[in-house]
Amino acid sequence: MKNKSLVSINDYSKEEQLSILDLAREFEKNPVQDILKDNVIASLFFEPSTRTRLSFESAVNRLGGKIVGFSEASNTSVKKGESLRDTILTVANYSDLIVMRNPVEGSARFASEISPVPIINAGDGANQHPTQTLLDLYSIRKTQGTLDNLHVAMVGDLKYGRTIHSLVIALCNYNTTFHLVSPVELKLPSSVKMHIKEKKLAYHQYTEVEDVIPHADVLYMTRIQRERFSDPLEYERIKNSYNLEYEMIKKTKDNFRVLHPLPRVNEINIDVDKSPKAYYFEQALNGVFVRQALISSILGLK
Ligand code: CP
């Protein structure tokens, strides 16, 4: 994976993805090391973020590296009209690797094609979020003991949720049975469903979360993505479609876990947090180890 950009989850083979997960397990045992002391990582966030940006920063800091960048473009020369091309070509002079989140679908691919240093896509619009997928796979393997033959229920905004798109594609490598729960307006796009069909995997579509809870090993909740709606009234109409409560998951299988890429809005009641089956904050922690593994692999340090 040395010098290999990660834009879409399929840019890395199943074996490469698993090698990142294995390395992340080593970083989880020993997260403070000095291996990045000669490296500068650029973190360019054109869209808001808490977990992705800060877990990348935490990952770099714990490995002794330096990080430069911005958390919003409004106080950079983008404000003066600088193109993404010029921003990337400039920042590549200052860094060994660029992590970028941008609201435009395809922007990370474009950046990877012109950049002399590798690009990690930290989310491009409603398209993909491959580093989230690596930490989701890590979290699923850690809680289930395997990635194979699981029943994974995905709930919420399957249309605009980039974490969903990348995760569905990755899970197609593991004989997953998909339970897809969304309002009818927010079904999984056919371009993503195509990956399930190509692998001839089972998938079922629902509108009610109660219908999938008894079947699921993993319940992957997501928020309705307000920022992707062109019609605010449409968002208002469906924003409260789901609200998972503690009582709803009390009788689930022992291995059942609730995951969520976060942030949550109101699709998981905070009373779920007290359940030992709520895993979303540990999931966010796993992002540090997975991103340590990814950065050190791309830089050829591990
Ligand atoms: N999961 C995720 O991408 O969260 P942030 O938007 O806070 O980075």
Coordinates of N, CA and C in Angstrom, one line a residue, residues 4-12 17 108-109 112 118-122 130-131 134 294 298:
K4 N -0.1 4.6 -1.9 CA -1.3 4.3 -2.6 C -2.4 5.1 -1.9
S5 N -3.0 6.0 -2.7 CA -4.2 6.8 -2.2 C -5.3 5.9 -1.9
L6 N -6.2 6.3 -0.9 CA -7.4 5.6 -0.6 C -8.6 6.6 -0.8
V7 N -9.2 6.4 -2.0 CA -10.4 7.3 -2.3 C -11.7 6.6 -2.2
S8 N -11.8 5.4 -2.8 CA -13.0 4.5 -2.7 C -12.5 3.3 -1.9
I9 N -13.4 2.6 -1.2 CA -13.0 1.5 -0.4 C -12.4 0.4 -1.3
N10 N -12.9 0.2 -2.5 CA -12.4 -0.8 -3.4 C -11.0 -0.5 -4.0
D11 N -10.5 0.7 -3.7 CA -9.1 1.0 -4.2 C -8.1 0.0 -3.5
Y12 N -8.5 -0.5 -2.3 CA -7.7 -1.5 -1.6 C -8.4 -2.8 -1.7
Q17 N -7.2 -4.5 2.8 CA -8.1 -4.0 3.9 C -7.8 -4.8 5.2
A108 N -12.1 13.9 -4.2 CA -11.0 13.2 -3.7 C -10.3 12.4 -4.8
R109 N -11.1 11.8 -5.7 CA -10.5 11.1 -6.9 C -9.7 12.1 -7.7
S112 N -6.5 12.9 -6.1 CA -5.5 11.8 -6.1 C -4.9 11.7 -7.5
P118 N 0.2 10.9 -1.7 CA -1.0 10.2 -1.6 C -2.2 11.0 -0.9
I119 N -3.4 10.7 -1.3 CA -4.6 11.3 -0.8 C -5.4 10.2 -0.1
I120 N -5.9 10.6 1.1 CA -6.8 9.8 1.8 C -8.2 10.6 1.8
N121 N -9.2 9.9 1.3 CA -10.5 10.5 1.3 C -11.2 10.4 2.6
A122 N -11.4 11.5 3.3 CA -12.1 11.6 4.6 C -13.6 11.9 4.4
P130 N -14.2 5.9 3.0 CA -13.5 4.6 3.2 C -12.8 4.4 4.5
T131 N -12.3 5.5 5.1 CA -11.6 5.2 6.4 C -12.6 4.9 7.5
L134 N -13.1 1.2 7.2 CA -12.1 0.4 7.8 C -12.3 0.3 9.3
L294 N -3.4 2.9 8.8 CA -3.5 3.3 7.4 C -2.3 4.3 7.0
I298 N 0.7 3.6 4.3 CA 0.8 4.4 3.1 C 2.2 5.0 3.0

